[in-house]
Short mmCIF file of C-alpha atoms in Angstrom, two decimals:
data_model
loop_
_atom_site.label_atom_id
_atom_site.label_comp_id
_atom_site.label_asym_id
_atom_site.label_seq_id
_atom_site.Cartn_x
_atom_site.Cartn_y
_atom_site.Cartn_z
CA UNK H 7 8.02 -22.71 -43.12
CA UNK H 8 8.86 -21.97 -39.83
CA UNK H 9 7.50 -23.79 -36.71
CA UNK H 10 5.97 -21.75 -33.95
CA UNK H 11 4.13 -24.97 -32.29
CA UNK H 12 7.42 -25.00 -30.03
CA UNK H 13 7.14 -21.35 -28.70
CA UNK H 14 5.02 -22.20 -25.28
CA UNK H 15 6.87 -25.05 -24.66
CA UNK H 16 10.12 -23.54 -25.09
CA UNK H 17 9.07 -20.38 -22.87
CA UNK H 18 7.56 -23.03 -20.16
CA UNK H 19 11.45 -24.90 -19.95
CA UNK H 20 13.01 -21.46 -20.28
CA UNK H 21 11.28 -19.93 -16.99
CA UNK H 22 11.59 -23.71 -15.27
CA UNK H 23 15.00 -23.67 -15.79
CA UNK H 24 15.51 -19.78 -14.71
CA UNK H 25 13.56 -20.37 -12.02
CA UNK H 26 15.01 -23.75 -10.41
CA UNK H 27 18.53 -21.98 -10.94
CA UNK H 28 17.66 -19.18 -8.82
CA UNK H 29 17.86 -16.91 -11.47
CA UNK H 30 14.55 -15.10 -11.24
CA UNK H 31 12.14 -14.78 -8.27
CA UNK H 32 9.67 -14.25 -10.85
CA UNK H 33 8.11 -15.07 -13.83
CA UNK H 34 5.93 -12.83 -16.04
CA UNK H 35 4.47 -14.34 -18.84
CA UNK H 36 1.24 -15.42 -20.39
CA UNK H 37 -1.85 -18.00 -19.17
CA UNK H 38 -4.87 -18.88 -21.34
CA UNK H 39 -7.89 -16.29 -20.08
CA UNK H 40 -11.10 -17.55 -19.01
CA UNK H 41 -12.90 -16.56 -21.67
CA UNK H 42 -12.21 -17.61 -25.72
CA UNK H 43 -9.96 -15.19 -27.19
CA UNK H 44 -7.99 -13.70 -24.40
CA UNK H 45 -4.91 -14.93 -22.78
CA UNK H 46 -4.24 -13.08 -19.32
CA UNK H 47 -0.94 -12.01 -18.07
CA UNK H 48 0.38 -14.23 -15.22
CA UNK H 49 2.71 -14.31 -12.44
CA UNK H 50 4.97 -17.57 -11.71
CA UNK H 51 7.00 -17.66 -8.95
CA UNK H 52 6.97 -21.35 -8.35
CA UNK H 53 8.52 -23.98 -11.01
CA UNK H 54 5.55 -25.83 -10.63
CA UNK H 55 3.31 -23.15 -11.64
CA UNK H 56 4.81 -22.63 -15.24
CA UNK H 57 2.54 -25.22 -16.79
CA UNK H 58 0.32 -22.36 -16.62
CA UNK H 59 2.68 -20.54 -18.88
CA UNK H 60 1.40 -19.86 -22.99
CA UNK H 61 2.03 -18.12 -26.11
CA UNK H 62 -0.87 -17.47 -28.84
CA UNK H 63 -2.20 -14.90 -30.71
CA UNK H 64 -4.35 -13.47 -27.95
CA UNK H 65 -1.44 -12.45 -25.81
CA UNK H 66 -2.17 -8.93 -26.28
CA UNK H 67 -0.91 -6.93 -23.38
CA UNK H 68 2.13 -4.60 -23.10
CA UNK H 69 4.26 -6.99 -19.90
CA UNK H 70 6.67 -4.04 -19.47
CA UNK H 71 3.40 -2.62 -17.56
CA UNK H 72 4.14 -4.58 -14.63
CA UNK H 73 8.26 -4.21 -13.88
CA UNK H 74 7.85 -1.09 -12.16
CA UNK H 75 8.25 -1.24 -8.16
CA UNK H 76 7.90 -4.54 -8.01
CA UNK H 77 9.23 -6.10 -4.65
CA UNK H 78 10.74 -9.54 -6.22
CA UNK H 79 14.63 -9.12 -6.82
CA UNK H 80 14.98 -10.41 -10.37
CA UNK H 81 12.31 -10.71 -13.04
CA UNK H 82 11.99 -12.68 -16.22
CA UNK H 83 9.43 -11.41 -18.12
CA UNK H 84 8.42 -12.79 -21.51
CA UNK H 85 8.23 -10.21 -23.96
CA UNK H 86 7.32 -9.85 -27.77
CA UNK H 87 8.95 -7.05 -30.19
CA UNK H 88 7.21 -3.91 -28.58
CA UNK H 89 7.01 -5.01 -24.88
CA UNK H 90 11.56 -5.11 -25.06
CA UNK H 91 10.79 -1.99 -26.80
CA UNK H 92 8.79 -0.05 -24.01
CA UNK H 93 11.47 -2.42 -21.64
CA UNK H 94 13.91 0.13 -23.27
CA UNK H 95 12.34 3.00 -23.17
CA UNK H 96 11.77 2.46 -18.88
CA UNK H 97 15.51 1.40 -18.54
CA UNK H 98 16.52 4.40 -20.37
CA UNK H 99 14.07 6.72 -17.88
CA UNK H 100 15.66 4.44 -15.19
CA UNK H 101 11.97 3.42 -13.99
CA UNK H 102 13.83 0.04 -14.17
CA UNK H 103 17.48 -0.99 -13.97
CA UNK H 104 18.54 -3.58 -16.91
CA UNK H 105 19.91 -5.81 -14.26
CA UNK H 106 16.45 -6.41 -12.48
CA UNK H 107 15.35 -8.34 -15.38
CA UNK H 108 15.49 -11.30 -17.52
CA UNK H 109 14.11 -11.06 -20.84
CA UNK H 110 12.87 -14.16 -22.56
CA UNK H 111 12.20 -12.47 -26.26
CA UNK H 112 9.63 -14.26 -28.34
CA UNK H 113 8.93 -13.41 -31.89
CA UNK H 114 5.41 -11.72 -32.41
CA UNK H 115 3.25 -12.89 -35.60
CA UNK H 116 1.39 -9.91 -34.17
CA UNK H 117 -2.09 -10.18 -31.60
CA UNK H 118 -5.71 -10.76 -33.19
CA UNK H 119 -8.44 -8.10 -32.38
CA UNK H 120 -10.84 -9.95 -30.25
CA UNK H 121 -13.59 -7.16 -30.62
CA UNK H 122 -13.64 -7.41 -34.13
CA UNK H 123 -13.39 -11.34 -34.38
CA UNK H 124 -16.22 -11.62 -31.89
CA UNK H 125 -18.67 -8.65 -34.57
CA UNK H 126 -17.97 -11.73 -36.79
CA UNK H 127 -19.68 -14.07 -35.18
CA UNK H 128 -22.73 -11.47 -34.72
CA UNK H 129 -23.35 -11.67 -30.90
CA UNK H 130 -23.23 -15.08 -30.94
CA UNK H 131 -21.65 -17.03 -27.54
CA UNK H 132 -17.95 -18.21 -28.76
CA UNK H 133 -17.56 -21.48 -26.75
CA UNK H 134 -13.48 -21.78 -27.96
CA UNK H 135 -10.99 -20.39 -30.23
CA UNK H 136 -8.80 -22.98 -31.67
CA UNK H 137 -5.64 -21.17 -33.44
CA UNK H 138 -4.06 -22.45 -36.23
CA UNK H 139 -1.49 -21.67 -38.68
CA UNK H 140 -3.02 -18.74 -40.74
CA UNK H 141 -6.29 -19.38 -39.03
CA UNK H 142 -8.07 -18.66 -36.27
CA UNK H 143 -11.60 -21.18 -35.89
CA UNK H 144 -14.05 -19.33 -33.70
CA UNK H 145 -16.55 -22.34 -31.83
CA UNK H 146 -19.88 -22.12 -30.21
CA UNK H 147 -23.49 -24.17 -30.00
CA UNK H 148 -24.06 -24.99 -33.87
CA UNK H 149 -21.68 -22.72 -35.70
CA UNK H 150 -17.91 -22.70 -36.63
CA UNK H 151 -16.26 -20.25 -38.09
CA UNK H 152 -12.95 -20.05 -39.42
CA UNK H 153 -11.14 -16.45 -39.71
CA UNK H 154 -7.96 -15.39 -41.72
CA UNK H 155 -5.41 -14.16 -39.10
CA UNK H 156 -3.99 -11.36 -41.08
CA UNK H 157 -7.13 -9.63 -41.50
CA UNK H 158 -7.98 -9.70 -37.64
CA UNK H 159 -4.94 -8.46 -36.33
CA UNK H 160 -5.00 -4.68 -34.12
CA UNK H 161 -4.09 -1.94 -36.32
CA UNK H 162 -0.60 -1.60 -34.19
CA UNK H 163 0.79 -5.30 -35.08
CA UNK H 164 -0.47 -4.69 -38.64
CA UNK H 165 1.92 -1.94 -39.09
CA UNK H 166 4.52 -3.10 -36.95
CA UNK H 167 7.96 -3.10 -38.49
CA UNK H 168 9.46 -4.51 -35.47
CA UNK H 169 8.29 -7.83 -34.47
CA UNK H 170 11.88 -9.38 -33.16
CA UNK H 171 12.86 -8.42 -29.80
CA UNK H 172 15.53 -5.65 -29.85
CA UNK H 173 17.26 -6.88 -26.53
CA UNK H 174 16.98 -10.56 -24.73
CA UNK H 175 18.61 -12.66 -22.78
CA UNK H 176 16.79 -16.08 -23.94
CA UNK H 177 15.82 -16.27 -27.28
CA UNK H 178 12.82 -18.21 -28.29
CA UNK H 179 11.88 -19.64 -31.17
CA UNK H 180 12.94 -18.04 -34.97
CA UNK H 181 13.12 -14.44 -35.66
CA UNK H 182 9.94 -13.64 -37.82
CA UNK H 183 10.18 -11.62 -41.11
CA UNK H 184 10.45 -7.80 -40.41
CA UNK H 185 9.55 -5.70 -43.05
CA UNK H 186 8.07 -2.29 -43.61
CA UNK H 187 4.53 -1.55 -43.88
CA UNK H 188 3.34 -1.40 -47.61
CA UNK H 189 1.43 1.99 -49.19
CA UNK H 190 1.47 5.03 -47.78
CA UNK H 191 1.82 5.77 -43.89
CA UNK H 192 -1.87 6.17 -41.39
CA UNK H 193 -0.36 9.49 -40.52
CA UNK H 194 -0.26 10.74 -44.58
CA UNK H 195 -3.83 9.65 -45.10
CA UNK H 196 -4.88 10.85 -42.06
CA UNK H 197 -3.07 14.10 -43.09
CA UNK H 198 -4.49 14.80 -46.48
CA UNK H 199 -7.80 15.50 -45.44
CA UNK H 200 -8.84 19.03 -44.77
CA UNK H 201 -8.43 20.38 -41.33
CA UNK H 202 -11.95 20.89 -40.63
CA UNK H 203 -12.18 17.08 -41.04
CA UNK H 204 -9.46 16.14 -39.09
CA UNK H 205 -10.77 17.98 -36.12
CA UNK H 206 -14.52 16.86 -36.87
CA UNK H 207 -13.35 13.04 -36.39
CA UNK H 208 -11.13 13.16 -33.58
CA UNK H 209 -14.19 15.66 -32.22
CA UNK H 210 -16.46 12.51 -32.75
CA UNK H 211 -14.13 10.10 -31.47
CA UNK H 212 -13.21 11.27 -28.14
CA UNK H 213 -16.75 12.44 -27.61
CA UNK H 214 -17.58 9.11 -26.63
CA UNK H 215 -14.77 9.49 -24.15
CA UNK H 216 -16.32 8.39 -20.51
CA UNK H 217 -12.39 9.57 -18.70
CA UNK H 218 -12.31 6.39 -17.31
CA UNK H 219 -8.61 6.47 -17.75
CA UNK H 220 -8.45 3.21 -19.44
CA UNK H 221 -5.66 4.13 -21.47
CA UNK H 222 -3.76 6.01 -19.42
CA UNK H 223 -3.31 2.82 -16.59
CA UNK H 224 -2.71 0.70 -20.07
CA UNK H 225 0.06 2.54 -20.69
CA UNK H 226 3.66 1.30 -20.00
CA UNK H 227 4.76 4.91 -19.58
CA UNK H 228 1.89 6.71 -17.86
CA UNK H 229 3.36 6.07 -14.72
CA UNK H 230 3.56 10.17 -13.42
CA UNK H 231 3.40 9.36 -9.44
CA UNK H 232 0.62 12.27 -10.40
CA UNK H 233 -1.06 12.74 -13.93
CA UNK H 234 -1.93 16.26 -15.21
CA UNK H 235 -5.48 15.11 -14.53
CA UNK H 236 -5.42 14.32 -11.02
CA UNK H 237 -3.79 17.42 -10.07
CA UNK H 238 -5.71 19.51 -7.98
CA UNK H 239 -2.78 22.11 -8.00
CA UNK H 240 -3.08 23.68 -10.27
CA UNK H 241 -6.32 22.29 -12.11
CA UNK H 242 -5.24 21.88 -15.48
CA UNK H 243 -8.49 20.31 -16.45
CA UNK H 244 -12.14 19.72 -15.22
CA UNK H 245 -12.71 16.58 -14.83
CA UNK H 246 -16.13 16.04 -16.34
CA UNK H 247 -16.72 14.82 -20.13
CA UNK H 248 -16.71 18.27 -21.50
CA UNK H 249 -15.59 18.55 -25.12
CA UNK H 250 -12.53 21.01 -24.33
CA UNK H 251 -11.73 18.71 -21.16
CA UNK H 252 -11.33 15.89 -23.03
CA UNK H 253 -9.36 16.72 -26.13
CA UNK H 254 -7.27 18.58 -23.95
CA UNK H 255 -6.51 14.96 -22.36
CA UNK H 256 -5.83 13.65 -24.71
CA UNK H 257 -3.90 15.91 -27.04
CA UNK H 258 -1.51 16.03 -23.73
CA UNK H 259 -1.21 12.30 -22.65
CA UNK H 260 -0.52 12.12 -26.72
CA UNK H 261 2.64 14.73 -26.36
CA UNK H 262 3.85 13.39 -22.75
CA UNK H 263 4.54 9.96 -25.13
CA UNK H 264 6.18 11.69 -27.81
CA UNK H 265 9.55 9.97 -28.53
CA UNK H 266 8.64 7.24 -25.85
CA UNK H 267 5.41 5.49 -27.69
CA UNK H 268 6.36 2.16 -29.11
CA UNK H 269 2.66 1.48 -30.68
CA UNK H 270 2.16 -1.10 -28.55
CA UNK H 271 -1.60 -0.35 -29.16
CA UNK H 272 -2.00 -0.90 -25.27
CA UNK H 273 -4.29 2.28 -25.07
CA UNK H 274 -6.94 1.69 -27.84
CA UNK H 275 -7.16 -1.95 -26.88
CA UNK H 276 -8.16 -0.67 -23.33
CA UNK H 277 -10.13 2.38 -24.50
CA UNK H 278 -14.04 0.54 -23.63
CA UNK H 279 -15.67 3.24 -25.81
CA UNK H 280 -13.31 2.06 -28.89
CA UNK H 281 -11.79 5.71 -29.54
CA UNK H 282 -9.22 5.57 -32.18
CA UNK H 283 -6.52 6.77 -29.70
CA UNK H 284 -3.34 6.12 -32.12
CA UNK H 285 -4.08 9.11 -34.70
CA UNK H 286 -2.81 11.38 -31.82
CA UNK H 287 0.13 9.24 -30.93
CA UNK H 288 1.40 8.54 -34.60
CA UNK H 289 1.59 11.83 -35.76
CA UNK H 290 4.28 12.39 -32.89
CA UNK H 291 5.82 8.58 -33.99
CA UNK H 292 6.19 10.16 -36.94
CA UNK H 293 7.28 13.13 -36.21
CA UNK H 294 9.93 12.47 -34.30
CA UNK H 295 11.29 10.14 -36.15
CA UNK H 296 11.12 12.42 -39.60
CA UNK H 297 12.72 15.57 -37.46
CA UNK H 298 15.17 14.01 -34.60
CA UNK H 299 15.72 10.40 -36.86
CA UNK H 300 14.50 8.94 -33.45
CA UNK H 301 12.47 5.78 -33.17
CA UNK H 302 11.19 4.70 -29.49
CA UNK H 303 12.59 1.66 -27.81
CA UNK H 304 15.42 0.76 -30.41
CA UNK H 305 18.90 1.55 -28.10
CA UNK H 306 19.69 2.03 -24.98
CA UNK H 307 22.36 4.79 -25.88
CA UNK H 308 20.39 7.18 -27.97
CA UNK H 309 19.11 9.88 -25.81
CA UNK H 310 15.30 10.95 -25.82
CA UNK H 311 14.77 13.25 -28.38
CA UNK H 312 13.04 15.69 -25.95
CA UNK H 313 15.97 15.27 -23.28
CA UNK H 314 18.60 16.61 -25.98
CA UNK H 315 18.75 19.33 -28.69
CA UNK H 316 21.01 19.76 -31.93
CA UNK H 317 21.40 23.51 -32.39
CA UNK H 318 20.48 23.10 -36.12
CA UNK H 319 17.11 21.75 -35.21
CA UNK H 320 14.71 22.50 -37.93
CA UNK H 321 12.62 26.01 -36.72
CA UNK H 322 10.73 27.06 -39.85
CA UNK H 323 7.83 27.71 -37.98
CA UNK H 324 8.99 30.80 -36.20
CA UNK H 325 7.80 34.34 -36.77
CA UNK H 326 10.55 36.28 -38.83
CA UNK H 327 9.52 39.41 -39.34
CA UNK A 8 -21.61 35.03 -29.64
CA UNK A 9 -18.55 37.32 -30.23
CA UNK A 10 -19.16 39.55 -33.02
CA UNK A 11 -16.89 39.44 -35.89
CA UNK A 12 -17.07 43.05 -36.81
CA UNK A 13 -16.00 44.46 -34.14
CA UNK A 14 -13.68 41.96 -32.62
CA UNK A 15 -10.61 42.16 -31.75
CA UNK A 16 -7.97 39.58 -31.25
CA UNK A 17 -6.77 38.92 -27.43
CA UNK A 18 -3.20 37.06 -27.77
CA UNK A 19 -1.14 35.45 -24.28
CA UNK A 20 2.20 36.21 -25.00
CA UNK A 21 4.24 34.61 -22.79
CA UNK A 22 7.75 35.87 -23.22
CA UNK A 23 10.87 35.15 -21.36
CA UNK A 24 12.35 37.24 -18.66
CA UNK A 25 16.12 37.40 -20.30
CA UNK A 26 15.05 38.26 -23.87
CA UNK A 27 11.69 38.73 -24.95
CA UNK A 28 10.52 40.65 -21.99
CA UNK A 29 13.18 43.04 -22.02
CA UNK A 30 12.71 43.52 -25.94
CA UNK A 31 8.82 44.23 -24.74
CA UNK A 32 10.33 46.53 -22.29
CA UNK A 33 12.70 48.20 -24.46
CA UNK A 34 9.55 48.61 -27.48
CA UNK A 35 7.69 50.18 -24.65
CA UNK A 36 10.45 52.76 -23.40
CA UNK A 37 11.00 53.74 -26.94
CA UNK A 38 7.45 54.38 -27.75
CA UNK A 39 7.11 51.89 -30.85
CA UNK A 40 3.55 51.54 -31.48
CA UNK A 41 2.22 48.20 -32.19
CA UNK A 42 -1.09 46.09 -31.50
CA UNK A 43 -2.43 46.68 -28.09
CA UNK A 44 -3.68 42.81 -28.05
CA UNK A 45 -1.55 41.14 -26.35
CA UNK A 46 -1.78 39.91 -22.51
CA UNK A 47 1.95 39.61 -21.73
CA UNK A 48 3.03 36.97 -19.04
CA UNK A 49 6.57 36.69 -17.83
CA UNK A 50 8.14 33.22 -17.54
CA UNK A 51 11.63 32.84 -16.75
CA UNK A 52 12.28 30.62 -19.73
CA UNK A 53 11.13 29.47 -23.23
CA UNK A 54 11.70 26.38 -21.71
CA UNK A 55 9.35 26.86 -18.54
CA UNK A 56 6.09 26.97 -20.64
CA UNK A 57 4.69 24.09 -20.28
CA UNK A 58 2.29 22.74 -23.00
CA UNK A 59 -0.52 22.74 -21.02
CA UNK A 60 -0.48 26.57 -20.06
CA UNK A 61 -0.88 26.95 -23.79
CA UNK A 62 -3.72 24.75 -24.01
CA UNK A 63 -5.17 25.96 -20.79
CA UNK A 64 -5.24 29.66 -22.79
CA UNK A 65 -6.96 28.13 -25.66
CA UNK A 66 -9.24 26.78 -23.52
CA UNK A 67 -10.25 29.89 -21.50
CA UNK A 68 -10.82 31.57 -24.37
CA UNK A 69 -7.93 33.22 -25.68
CA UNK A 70 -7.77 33.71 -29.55
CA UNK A 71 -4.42 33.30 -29.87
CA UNK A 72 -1.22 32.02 -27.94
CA UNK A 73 2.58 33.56 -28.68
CA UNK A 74 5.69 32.35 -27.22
CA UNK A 75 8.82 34.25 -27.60
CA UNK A 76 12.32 33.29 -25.65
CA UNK A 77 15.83 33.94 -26.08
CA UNK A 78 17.43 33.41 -29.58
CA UNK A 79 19.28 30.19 -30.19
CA UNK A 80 22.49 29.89 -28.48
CA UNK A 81 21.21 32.76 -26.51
CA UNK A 82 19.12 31.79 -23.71
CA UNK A 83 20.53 33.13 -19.91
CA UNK A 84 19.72 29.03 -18.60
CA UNK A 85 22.22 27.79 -21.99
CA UNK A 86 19.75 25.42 -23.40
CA UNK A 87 16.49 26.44 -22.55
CA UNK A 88 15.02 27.69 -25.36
CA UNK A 89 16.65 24.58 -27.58
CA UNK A 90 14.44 22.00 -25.37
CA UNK A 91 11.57 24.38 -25.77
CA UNK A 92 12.20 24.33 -29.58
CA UNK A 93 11.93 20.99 -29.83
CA UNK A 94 9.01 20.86 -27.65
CA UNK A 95 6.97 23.32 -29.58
CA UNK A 96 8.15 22.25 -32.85
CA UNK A 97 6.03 18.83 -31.80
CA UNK A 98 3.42 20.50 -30.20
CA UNK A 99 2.54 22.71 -33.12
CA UNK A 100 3.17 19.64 -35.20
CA UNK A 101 -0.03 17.92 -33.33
CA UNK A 102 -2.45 20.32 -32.50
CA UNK A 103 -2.37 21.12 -36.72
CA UNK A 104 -2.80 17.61 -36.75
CA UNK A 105 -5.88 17.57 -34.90
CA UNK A 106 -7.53 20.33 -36.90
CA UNK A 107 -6.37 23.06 -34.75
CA UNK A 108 -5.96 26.12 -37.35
CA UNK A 109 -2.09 27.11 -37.82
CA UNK A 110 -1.22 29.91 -36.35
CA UNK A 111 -3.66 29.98 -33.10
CA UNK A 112 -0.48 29.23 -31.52
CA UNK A 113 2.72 31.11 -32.60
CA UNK A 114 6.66 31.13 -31.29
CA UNK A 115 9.08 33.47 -31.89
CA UNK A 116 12.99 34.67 -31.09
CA UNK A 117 12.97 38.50 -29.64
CA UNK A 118 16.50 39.57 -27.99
CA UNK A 119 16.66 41.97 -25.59
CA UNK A 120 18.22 44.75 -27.68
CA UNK A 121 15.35 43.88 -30.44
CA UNK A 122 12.61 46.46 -29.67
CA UNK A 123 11.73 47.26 -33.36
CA UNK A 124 11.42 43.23 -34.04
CA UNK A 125 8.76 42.23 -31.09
CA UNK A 126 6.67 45.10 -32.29
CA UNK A 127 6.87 43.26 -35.88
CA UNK A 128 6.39 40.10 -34.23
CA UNK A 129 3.20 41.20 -32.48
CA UNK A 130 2.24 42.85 -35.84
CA UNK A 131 2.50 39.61 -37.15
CA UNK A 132 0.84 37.55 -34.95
CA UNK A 133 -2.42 39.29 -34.25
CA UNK A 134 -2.41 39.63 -38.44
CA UNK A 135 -2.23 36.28 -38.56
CA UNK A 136 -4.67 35.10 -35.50
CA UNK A 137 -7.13 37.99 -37.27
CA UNK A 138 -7.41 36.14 -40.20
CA UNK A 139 -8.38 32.91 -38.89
CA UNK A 140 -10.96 34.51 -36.95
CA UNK A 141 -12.51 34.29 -32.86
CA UNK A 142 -10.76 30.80 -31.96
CA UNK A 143 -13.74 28.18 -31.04
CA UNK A 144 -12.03 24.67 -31.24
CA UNK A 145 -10.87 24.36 -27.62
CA UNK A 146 -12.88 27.16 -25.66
CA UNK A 147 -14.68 25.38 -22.66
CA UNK A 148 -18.40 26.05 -22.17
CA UNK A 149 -20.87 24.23 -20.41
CA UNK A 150 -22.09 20.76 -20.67
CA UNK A 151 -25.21 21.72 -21.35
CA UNK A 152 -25.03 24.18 -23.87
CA UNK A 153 -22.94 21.98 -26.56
#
């Protein structure tokens, strides 16, 4: 059995110690949220401030968000299997140079989905969330509730086959156990039903799209100085809720992350309306890695598979007369 | 309400200034007949369309979208048309995906010298957009009526 207990400590003395050496001007890590269930991204740049620092299974959001055009000259940033993924992805679009940061790598058991935990409790006031091994206890005025972790994890870290960091420069903690998700792929399901069906649920889904943008500003790639959907010139798209409007949006935000998404789930977990936003951005996942052998976020010498060609590249879809 | 009977397909072809165009050019100056339902748009590359002048057809109402660029190996800019492979090859991939009937949106290799073959690829392509029908999934219309 391997011991995780040590993981906050160990990520508290490794951005002390990087810290007090100079190394780093800055710390990005984890503190616990101020509400049950959510731990908040944080931002230490004194080496009294990382008794702040944690690591649980609330510590949800995608860091490599916040390493773009910052100020600070070096960064550590504390980063689970898909943030050193998108990490990769940015340094390979040179959004940020490899030197800038420090990566302290921690091992993800994968992030529980608060929404869902907190239907459990059926609107209920959760007073504390006490995480255990396998379990995560949910607390409030006369009830306790205990949950199985596994079944309460987001859809992304359930399928996740990469948990380790890819790339660090502190190690914390053991490497978890990677392995492949059983039965057959969301993208196959998904897939097998009729096209009329297809369309009809990702109709139903985004039609409770408000545009807030949510998942767009979630996203550790959306960083266009100017989306398609701000642009005046030309107007791609009207900017109301319109049916066409919107699955325009997000057909296109799906395609501008093809061969960059890492699943990090960042965008459903911000979408307020709950859209299932990952059966647009798997098919490319998958596609890209079935047609190009390319998988997002897993070298730093592979070129995007949009940025190169092979002039064998499959092309069965062309007219032939 | 478009009526079936007596519609007609209306097809953007955007074609490429190098190849496809000239192979437009060249069916034209050597009277081949072939469908008169396609809008033709010249872009200076395969590579130039942008996914989002596709969609933007769909969405004004178009019935049916065809791309055509320099063959592979071809193209006047060296590698255009390979990017623009890959590009479509993923776009088609996803709007399938979504439900989007195959063969709204259609891509194609037409050389300069190949009259005869762009008026078979037009053949082709308003064949196959007939058969699916008007297209409906993406056409904007007001808020209020649906």
């Amino acid at each position: 059995m391997q011991d995780f207990s040590k993981v906050p400590d160990d990520i508290r003395e490794a951005a002390k110690k990087l810290l007090e050496e100079g190394k780093v001007d800055l710390v990005i890590g984890f503190e616990a949220g101020t509400v049950p269930l959510r731990s908040t991204p944080c931002f230490i740049r004194n080496k009294d401030d990382v008794k702040r620092l944690t690591w649980n299974a609330f510590c949800e959001n995608n860091l490599a968000r916040y390493l773009r055009k910052r100020p600070e000259g070096k960064i550590g940033i504390v980063a689970k299997g898909c943030d050193v993924r998108a990490l990769v992805e940015l340094i390979k679009e040179k959004q940020v140079p490899r030197e800038k940061m420090v990566i302290i790598g921690v091992p993800c058991r994968g992030m529980i989905d608060r929404k869902r935990a907190e239907r459990e409790v059926e609107g209920l006031q959760i007073r504390e969330a006490v995480e255990t091994e396998d379990r995560i206890i949910l607390k409030g005025d006369g009830f306790e509730k205990a949950l199985n972790k596994d079944e309460f994890l987001h859809q992304s870290c359930k399928v996740c086959s990469h948990p380790n960091p890819a790339m660090y420069d502190i190690p914390i903690g053991e490497p978890v156990k990677e392995e492949a998700p059983k039965g057959s792929s969301e993208v196959a399901e998904f897939e097998s039903k009729p096209a009329a069906e297809r369309w009809q649920y990702l109709s139903d889904e985004i039609s409770r799209c408000i545009r807030c943008y949510a998942c767009r500003d979630a996203c550790p790639f959306c960083y266009c100085e100017e989306c398609f959907v701000d642009s005046s010139q030309p107007q791609w798209i009207g900017k109301s809720i319109n049916a066409s409007d919107t699955m325009i949006f997000h057909l296109v935000r799906a395609f501008h992350m093809a061969g960059r998404c890492v699943d990090c789930g960042a965008c459903q977990r911000a979408c307020p309306m709950g859209i299932d936003i990952r059966k647009f951005l798997k098919k490319l996942d998958s596609d890209v890695k079935e047609l190009y052998g390319y998988e997002a976020g897993m070298s730093l010498e592979e070129l995007a598979p949009l940025t190169t060609f092979k002039e064998d590249d499959p092309q069965g879809f062309m007219i032939e007369p | 309400m478009v009526d079936n009977k007596n519609w007609n397909p209306k097809i953007i072809a955007f074609l490429c200034n190098w190849c496809s165009y000239a192979g437009a050019d060249l069916a034209g100056v050597s009277r081949i007949q072939f469908p008169p339902n396609i809008r033709v748009i010249r872009v200076p590359c395969s590579g130039r369309v942008n996914p989002l002048l596709i969609l933007a057809s769909l969405q004004h109402g178009v019935d049916g979208v065809l791309v055509s660029g320099c063959h592979p190996g071809d193209c006047h800019y060296l590698t255009g048309n390979y990017m623009a492979r890959r590009k479509f090859t993923l776009l088609k991939s996803l709007l399938e995906h979504a439900g989007i009937e195959e063969g709204r949106v259609q891509f194609s290799w037409v050389s300069a010298s190949e009259g005869n073959r762009f008026a078979e690829v037009v053949k082709e392509a308003v064949e196959n957009v007939r058969a699916l029908g008007p297209a409906r999934k993406l056409v904007k219309t007001p808020l209020s009526s649906g």
